[in-house]
Amino acid sequence: MQVASLIQDAAKRLLAEGQVELVLGFSEGSLPLRSTPGFVRRPEDAVKLIWDHTCENNLAVYLLKRKSKTAIVAKGCDTRAIVTLIQENQVDRNNLYIIGVPCTGMIDRRKVEALLEGQELMAARVDHDQLTVEGKDLEKTVPLAEVLHDTCKACTCPNPVIYDELAGERVPEKPAGDFNGIEAFEAMMAGERKAYLAEELSRCIRCYACRQACPLCYCEECFVDCSTPQWIGKAARTEDNLLFQAVRVFHLAGRCADCGACERACPVGLKLSLLTRKMVKEVKDLFDYEAGLDLERKPVLTTFAVNDPQAFLVKE
Amino acid sequence: MIIKKSELSSFLDKLTGQYQVLAPVKKGLEFYFQPISSGVQADLSYSNSVTAPKGILFPQSETLFNYDVQGETADMQECLDTGKKVIFGLRPCDAKSLVLLDKVFHGEKYQDPYYLSRRANTVLVGLGCGEPRGTCFCASLDGGPFGTEGLDLLLVDIGDKYVVEVVSEKGASFLTGASLPLAGKDDRAAAAKAKETAFQACTINLEGLKEKMDVNYDDPVWGFLHEKCLGCGACTYSCPTCHCFDILDEVKDSTGCRVRNWDACMFPLFTLHGSGHNPRPTGKERFRQRFMHKFKYFVDNYGAFACVGCGRCILNCPVNIDIRQVLADIKAGGDEK
Ligand code: SF4
Ligand code: SF4
Ligand code: SF4
Ligand code: SF4
């Protein structure tokens, strides 16, 4: 059976039986290769739910502060965020029904745009593992794998780590991440890396879409919004933009689900995953910990082990 | 008059001697309005810039004045930008948005010297849209792909050259001394043809919207429209008509500056009072504010919708909230469909 119909059946059943009040899923978007989060409350509306390679948002962000019984459609990375939210007492597992979906990757529209030589994307279709896109007077077919988000290409967790029911067959597990995408970034010398980041972040418009799209960025008052004291310049100046991202990423150390939601939300196309994935890698190297993989394992920054590396301690 | 495409960059080169020239520049996949030092940097092969050129006249952050406090007195320097600028190749929708901003910053009660100084010293050279994007709906908002409102000059692409149409006196005097060749009969016919054939697929029907919004403040529709909105600034910061701002001081010891930054109604911090009270406490009120401001309050205050149909909010929203659909839902009203 199609994944979409499995999701629809589950949603319909859960709503009809009164097990949940709301199903969070994806519905048809208004532009080619776009879906939109779908909030479904009536069994008859379950047919609006879809599943395809455009369901890129991390819906876990909508679970915060939700009191009523909710079902959520969640990919592998989304479930990692959910695990961390449960561990951090932001989401009550008893109020949550997870419709897990094994994921084969989401399409990066910027990669598609790059194929179209400046033409507007008019239509797109996926046939097996090929994507065909149409511009005004141009049509191209490429292997789907080529146009997936970098975070999807490097994903080691395509299957949900936690779920109440699974929509679709599990997909083959991938080997542990080699962090390919960030190698070039890591290889830069400090000065070079700083110059690169400054050039990139000079484009940041401080819209905070990255922060808002991130399920783990839930501080009641973000340090950038604080005015007494004011920790950071509010203007979209490069040095403050750098500071904003640096602190954001540090605050996500050991928590980031590596889902790429921040990067997907950025309207100016900043490659934020270079920073977030670098941090994920640091945490893995230092503590052998990857966030959100195991509900039972204590979050790394809340525990202490005698053999934790302590390179930061001042030595005699 | 005409500008041959092959001579465009030398035309711009000459301008950069006399003006600060801002034109679309390609960075990665996107286009941004940026100061150029040489004509070759400008790239007019764009549909529109990610963020609106309004930021040139009303910057995202600007220092209003600097001060130095000594005992009981203070030394103060105002930062008025009086430099001569040309915005070259902006789209008609973005030019029209400046006419809307004029209503706010050049109002009866309030004159904004910072904006007005830049506005008075800036020449706007528009570029008509032969191929509107699928998300463009300017024609539904009293504009059009070749609209001239707000512009000083309009360029019409006719293949290997641009026909330059004079819109304002400022535009005419800008061209004196440029010694551009006159447009021939064929050129003018080609320009007329380009305007005729530009096809805008997308339209929205605004009939009855204002009347509806006069009475729908408590409509249940607001209860679900906002649900998937993340409360970011991607829509308002890219919008050419949004103009809310916040003012704060950046102080170090006895010196400081007063800075004005864009604000956005979708942020939780917007209208948060010092007491901690917020009249718009949740996403619902904030989302309603954005649409009320554009399609009701602005109409009440200035007699026009505060949207020019550029479609940027549609393209930039990370969760695909589409203003066209939102307006249709507002009009339909009632509960979740
Ligand atoms: S989404 Fe992009 S532009 Fe917006 S604040 Fe984040 S990094 Fe900056
Ligand atoms: S509301 Fe949207 S379509 Fe209208 S002017 Fe602003 S960004 Fe453009
Ligand atoms: S909205 Fe109209 S004026 Fe603006 S870019 Fe599109 S077609 Fe051109
Ligand atoms: S861009 Fe979209 S998600 Fe962000 S505030 Fe605007 S409508 Fe909401």
mmCIF file of C-alpha atoms in Angstrom, chain B residues 134-316:
data_model
loop_
_atom_site.group_PDB
_atom_site.id
_atom_site.type_symbol
_atom_site.label_atom_id
_atom_site.label_comp_id
_atom_site.label_asym_id
_atom_site.label_seq_id
_atom_site.Cartn_x
_atom_site.Cartn_y
_atom_site.Cartn_z
ATOM 1 C CA GLY B 134 3.912 32.445 -11.473
ATOM 2 C CA THR B 135 3.657 34.070 -8.049
ATOM 3 C CA CYS B 136 3.352 37.662 -9.344
ATOM 4 C CA PHE B 137 -0.063 39.257 -8.944
ATOM 5 C CA CYS B 138 0.718 42.976 -9.222
ATOM 6 C CA ALA B 139 -2.006 43.442 -11.826
ATOM 7 C CA SER B 140 -4.592 42.594 -9.171
ATOM 8 C CA LEU B 141 -3.287 45.418 -6.988
ATOM 9 C CA ASP B 142 -3.507 48.456 -9.222
ATOM 10 C CA GLY B 143 -0.108 47.757 -10.700
ATOM 11 C CA GLY B 144 1.164 45.710 -13.589
ATOM 12 C CA PRO B 145 4.303 44.232 -15.127
ATOM 13 C CA PHE B 146 4.913 47.564 -16.861
ATOM 14 C CA GLY B 147 3.391 49.801 -14.216
ATOM 15 C CA THR B 148 5.131 53.142 -13.798
ATOM 16 C CA GLU B 149 3.804 54.356 -10.460
ATOM 17 C CA GLY B 150 6.693 55.607 -8.349
ATOM 18 C CA LEU B 151 9.246 55.349 -11.139
ATOM 19 C CA ASP B 152 11.284 58.063 -12.810
ATOM 20 C CA LEU B 153 12.187 56.003 -15.858
ATOM 21 C CA LEU B 154 11.026 52.651 -17.188
ATOM 22 C CA LEU B 155 13.136 50.287 -19.263
ATOM 23 C CA VAL B 156 11.369 47.979 -21.685
ATOM 24 C CA ASP B 157 13.394 45.022 -22.919
ATOM 25 C CA ILE B 158 13.009 44.603 -26.689
ATOM 26 C CA GLY B 159 15.674 41.987 -27.327
ATOM 27 C CA ASP B 160 19.061 43.578 -27.935
ATOM 28 C CA LYS B 161 18.171 46.911 -26.370
ATOM 29 C CA TYR B 162 16.043 48.654 -23.797
ATOM 30 C CA VAL B 163 13.584 51.375 -24.707
ATOM 31 C CA VAL B 164 13.810 54.044 -22.014
ATOM 32 C CA GLU B 165 10.491 55.681 -21.216
ATOM 33 C CA VAL B 166 10.468 58.899 -19.256
ATOM 34 C CA VAL B 167 7.969 58.822 -16.414
ATOM 35 C CA SER B 168 8.798 61.869 -14.299
ATOM 36 C CA GLU B 169 10.556 65.194 -14.569
ATOM 37 C CA LYS B 170 13.262 63.841 -12.328
ATOM 38 C CA GLY B 171 13.716 61.073 -14.854
ATOM 39 C CA ALA B 172 13.894 63.537 -17.735
ATOM 40 C CA SER B 173 16.551 65.680 -16.112
ATOM 41 C CA PHE B 174 18.492 62.560 -15.113
ATOM 42 C CA LEU B 175 18.792 61.741 -18.807
ATOM 43 C CA THR B 176 19.972 65.177 -19.928
ATOM 44 C CA GLY B 177 23.588 64.856 -20.834
ATOM 45 C CA ALA B 178 23.399 61.076 -21.142
ATOM 46 C CA SER B 179 23.196 61.560 -24.936
ATOM 47 C CA LEU B 180 21.291 58.345 -25.532
ATOM 48 C CA PRO B 181 20.061 57.665 -29.048
ATOM 49 C CA LEU B 182 16.368 58.291 -29.624
ATOM 50 C CA ALA B 183 14.006 55.368 -29.947
ATOM 51 C CA GLY B 184 12.928 54.778 -33.526
ATOM 52 C CA LYS B 185 9.415 53.961 -34.635
ATOM 53 C CA ASP B 186 10.242 50.250 -34.710
ATOM 54 C CA ASP B 187 11.676 50.390 -31.208
ATOM 55 C CA ARG B 188 8.538 52.016 -29.887
ATOM 56 C CA ALA B 189 6.369 49.461 -31.652
ATOM 57 C CA ALA B 190 8.478 46.649 -30.199
ATOM 58 C CA ALA B 191 8.109 48.131 -26.715
ATOM 59 C CA ALA B 192 4.349 48.367 -27.131
ATOM 60 C CA LYS B 193 4.298 44.754 -28.273
ATOM 61 C CA ALA B 194 6.408 43.609 -25.296
ATOM 62 C CA LYS B 195 3.925 45.238 -22.949
ATOM 63 C CA GLU B 196 0.993 43.695 -24.685
ATOM 64 C CA THR B 197 2.327 40.165 -24.698
ATOM 65 C CA ALA B 198 3.514 40.078 -21.081
ATOM 66 C CA PHE B 199 1.193 37.564 -19.528
ATOM 67 C CA GLN B 200 0.458 37.359 -15.854
ATOM 68 C CA ALA B 201 -1.125 34.020 -15.095
ATOM 69 C CA CYS B 202 -1.847 34.729 -11.488
ATOM 70 C CA THR B 203 -4.691 36.955 -10.382
ATOM 71 C CA ILE B 204 -6.454 37.367 -7.086
ATOM 72 C CA ASN B 205 -9.906 38.684 -6.484
ATOM 73 C CA LEU B 206 -9.920 41.333 -3.784
ATOM 74 C CA GLU B 207 -13.548 42.279 -4.215
ATOM 75 C CA GLY B 208 -15.296 42.451 -0.886
ATOM 76 C CA LEU B 209 -12.111 41.762 1.077
ATOM 77 C CA LYS B 210 -11.947 45.105 2.841
ATOM 78 C CA GLU B 211 -15.648 44.989 3.709
ATOM 79 C CA LYS B 212 -15.159 41.513 5.108
ATOM 80 C CA MET B 213 -12.153 42.582 7.156
ATOM 81 C CA ASP B 214 -14.076 45.519 8.579
ATOM 82 C CA VAL B 215 -16.190 43.016 10.487
ATOM 83 C CA ASN B 216 -14.215 39.783 10.813
ATOM 84 C CA TYR B 217 -11.907 40.572 13.736
ATOM 85 C CA ASP B 218 -13.464 37.760 15.773
ATOM 86 C CA ASP B 219 -14.047 35.376 12.905
ATOM 87 C CA PRO B 220 -13.104 31.784 13.797
ATOM 88 C CA VAL B 221 -11.025 31.775 10.629
ATOM 89 C CA TRP B 222 -8.144 33.438 12.521
ATOM 90 C CA GLY B 223 -8.109 30.520 14.931
ATOM 91 C CA PHE B 224 -6.731 28.124 12.332
ATOM 92 C CA LEU B 225 -5.097 30.298 9.650
ATOM 93 C CA HIS B 226 -2.087 30.978 11.820
ATOM 94 C CA GLU B 227 -1.619 27.432 13.069
ATOM 95 C CA LYS B 228 1.243 26.421 10.852
ATOM 96 C CA CYS B 229 2.939 29.835 10.897
ATOM 97 C CA LEU B 230 6.313 29.643 12.635
ATOM 98 C CA GLY B 231 6.381 33.308 13.595
ATOM 99 C CA CYS B 232 9.537 34.203 11.703
ATOM 100 C CA GLY B 233 10.426 37.278 9.682
ATOM 101 C CA ALA B 234 10.906 35.665 6.289
ATOM 102 C CA CYS B 235 7.696 37.158 4.895
ATOM 103 C CA THR B 236 7.780 40.636 6.386
ATOM 104 C CA TYR B 237 11.517 41.156 5.961
ATOM 105 C CA SER B 238 11.297 40.360 2.288
ATOM 106 C CA CYS B 239 8.083 42.324 1.739
ATOM 107 C CA PRO B 240 8.468 45.659 -0.088
ATOM 108 C CA THR B 241 5.632 47.319 1.833
ATOM 109 C CA CYS B 242 6.195 46.226 5.453
ATOM 110 C CA HIS B 243 7.558 49.156 7.404
ATOM 111 C CA CYS B 244 7.323 48.501 11.150
ATOM 112 C CA PHE B 245 10.437 49.454 13.058
ATOM 113 C CA ASP B 246 11.897 49.499 16.522
ATOM 114 C CA ILE B 247 14.277 52.082 17.962
ATOM 115 C CA LEU B 248 16.971 51.409 20.532
ATOM 116 C CA ASP B 249 20.165 52.917 21.877
ATOM 117 C CA GLU B 250 23.521 51.238 21.648
ATOM 118 C CA VAL B 251 25.626 52.779 24.385
ATOM 119 C CA LYS B 252 29.186 52.396 25.503
ATOM 120 C CA ASP B 253 30.319 54.488 28.468
ATOM 121 C CA SER B 254 29.347 58.063 27.595
ATOM 122 C CA THR B 255 28.964 57.599 23.848
ATOM 123 C CA GLY B 256 26.203 55.943 21.974
ATOM 124 C CA CYS B 257 24.017 55.887 18.953
ATOM 125 C CA ARG B 258 20.333 55.607 18.365
ATOM 126 C CA VAL B 259 19.565 52.835 15.946
ATOM 127 C CA ARG B 260 16.417 52.047 14.057
ATOM 128 C CA ASN B 261 15.848 48.416 13.078
ATOM 129 C CA TRP B 262 13.067 46.773 11.162
ATOM 130 C CA ASP B 263 10.562 44.997 13.354
ATOM 131 C CA ALA B 264 8.045 42.364 12.324
ATOM 132 C CA CYS B 265 4.532 41.737 13.584
ATOM 133 C CA MET B 266 5.139 37.994 13.440
ATOM 134 C CA PHE B 267 7.754 38.084 16.213
ATOM 135 C CA PRO B 268 6.696 37.373 19.815
ATOM 136 C CA LEU B 269 8.620 40.483 20.836
ATOM 137 C CA PHE B 270 6.495 42.777 18.660
ATOM 138 C CA THR B 271 4.395 45.075 20.885
ATOM 139 C CA LEU B 272 5.608 43.341 24.048
ATOM 140 C CA HIS B 273 5.195 45.972 26.751
ATOM 141 C CA GLY B 274 7.752 46.751 29.430
ATOM 142 C CA SER B 275 5.296 45.394 31.982
ATOM 143 C CA GLY B 276 5.403 42.001 30.317
ATOM 144 C CA HIS B 277 1.908 42.397 28.911
ATOM 145 C CA ASN B 278 1.485 41.820 25.198
ATOM 146 C CA PRO B 279 -1.743 42.850 23.470
ATOM 147 C CA ARG B 280 -0.892 40.288 20.790
ATOM 148 C CA PRO B 281 0.073 37.372 23.003
ATOM 149 C CA THR B 282 -0.136 34.462 20.557
ATOM 150 C CA GLY B 283 0.487 33.635 16.949
ATOM 151 C CA LYS B 284 -3.187 34.131 16.218
ATOM 152 C CA GLU B 285 -3.204 37.842 17.066
ATOM 153 C CA ARG B 286 0.109 38.409 15.336
ATOM 154 C CA PHE B 287 -0.942 36.653 12.155
ATOM 155 C CA ARG B 288 -4.200 38.625 12.164
ATOM 156 C CA GLN B 289 -2.216 41.839 12.590
ATOM 157 C CA ARG B 290 -0.162 41.179 9.481
ATOM 158 C CA PHE B 291 -3.240 40.748 7.323
ATOM 159 C CA MET B 292 -5.314 43.421 9.029
ATOM 160 C CA HIS B 293 -2.518 45.924 8.593
ATOM 161 C CA LYS B 294 -2.130 45.213 4.926
ATOM 162 C CA PHE B 295 -5.731 44.866 3.906
ATOM 163 C CA LYS B 296 -7.728 46.933 6.390
ATOM 164 C CA TYR B 297 -5.807 49.406 8.567
ATOM 165 C CA PHE B 298 -3.658 50.682 5.735
ATOM 166 C CA VAL B 299 -6.755 51.097 3.594
ATOM 167 C CA ASP B 300 -8.467 53.016 6.401
ATOM 168 C CA ASN B 301 -5.448 55.251 6.909
ATOM 169 C CA TYR B 302 -4.149 55.767 3.403
ATOM 170 C CA GLY B 303 -6.744 54.477 0.972
ATOM 171 C CA ALA B 304 -4.694 51.624 -0.516
ATOM 172 C CA PHE B 305 -3.841 47.990 0.137
ATOM 173 C CA ALA B 306 -0.366 47.576 1.622
ATOM 174 C CA CYS B 307 0.554 44.804 -0.781
ATOM 175 C CA VAL B 308 1.865 45.169 -4.305
ATOM 176 C CA GLY B 309 1.636 41.527 -5.332
ATOM 177 C CA CYS B 310 5.341 40.792 -5.668
ATOM 178 C CA GLY B 311 4.889 37.244 -4.358
ATOM 179 C CA ARG B 312 8.041 37.263 -2.207
ATOM 180 C CA CYS B 313 6.226 36.133 0.924
ATOM 181 C CA ILE B 314 4.899 33.151 -1.020
ATOM 182 C CA LEU B 315 8.335 32.142 -2.230
ATOM 183 C CA ASN B 316 10.124 32.698 1.076
#
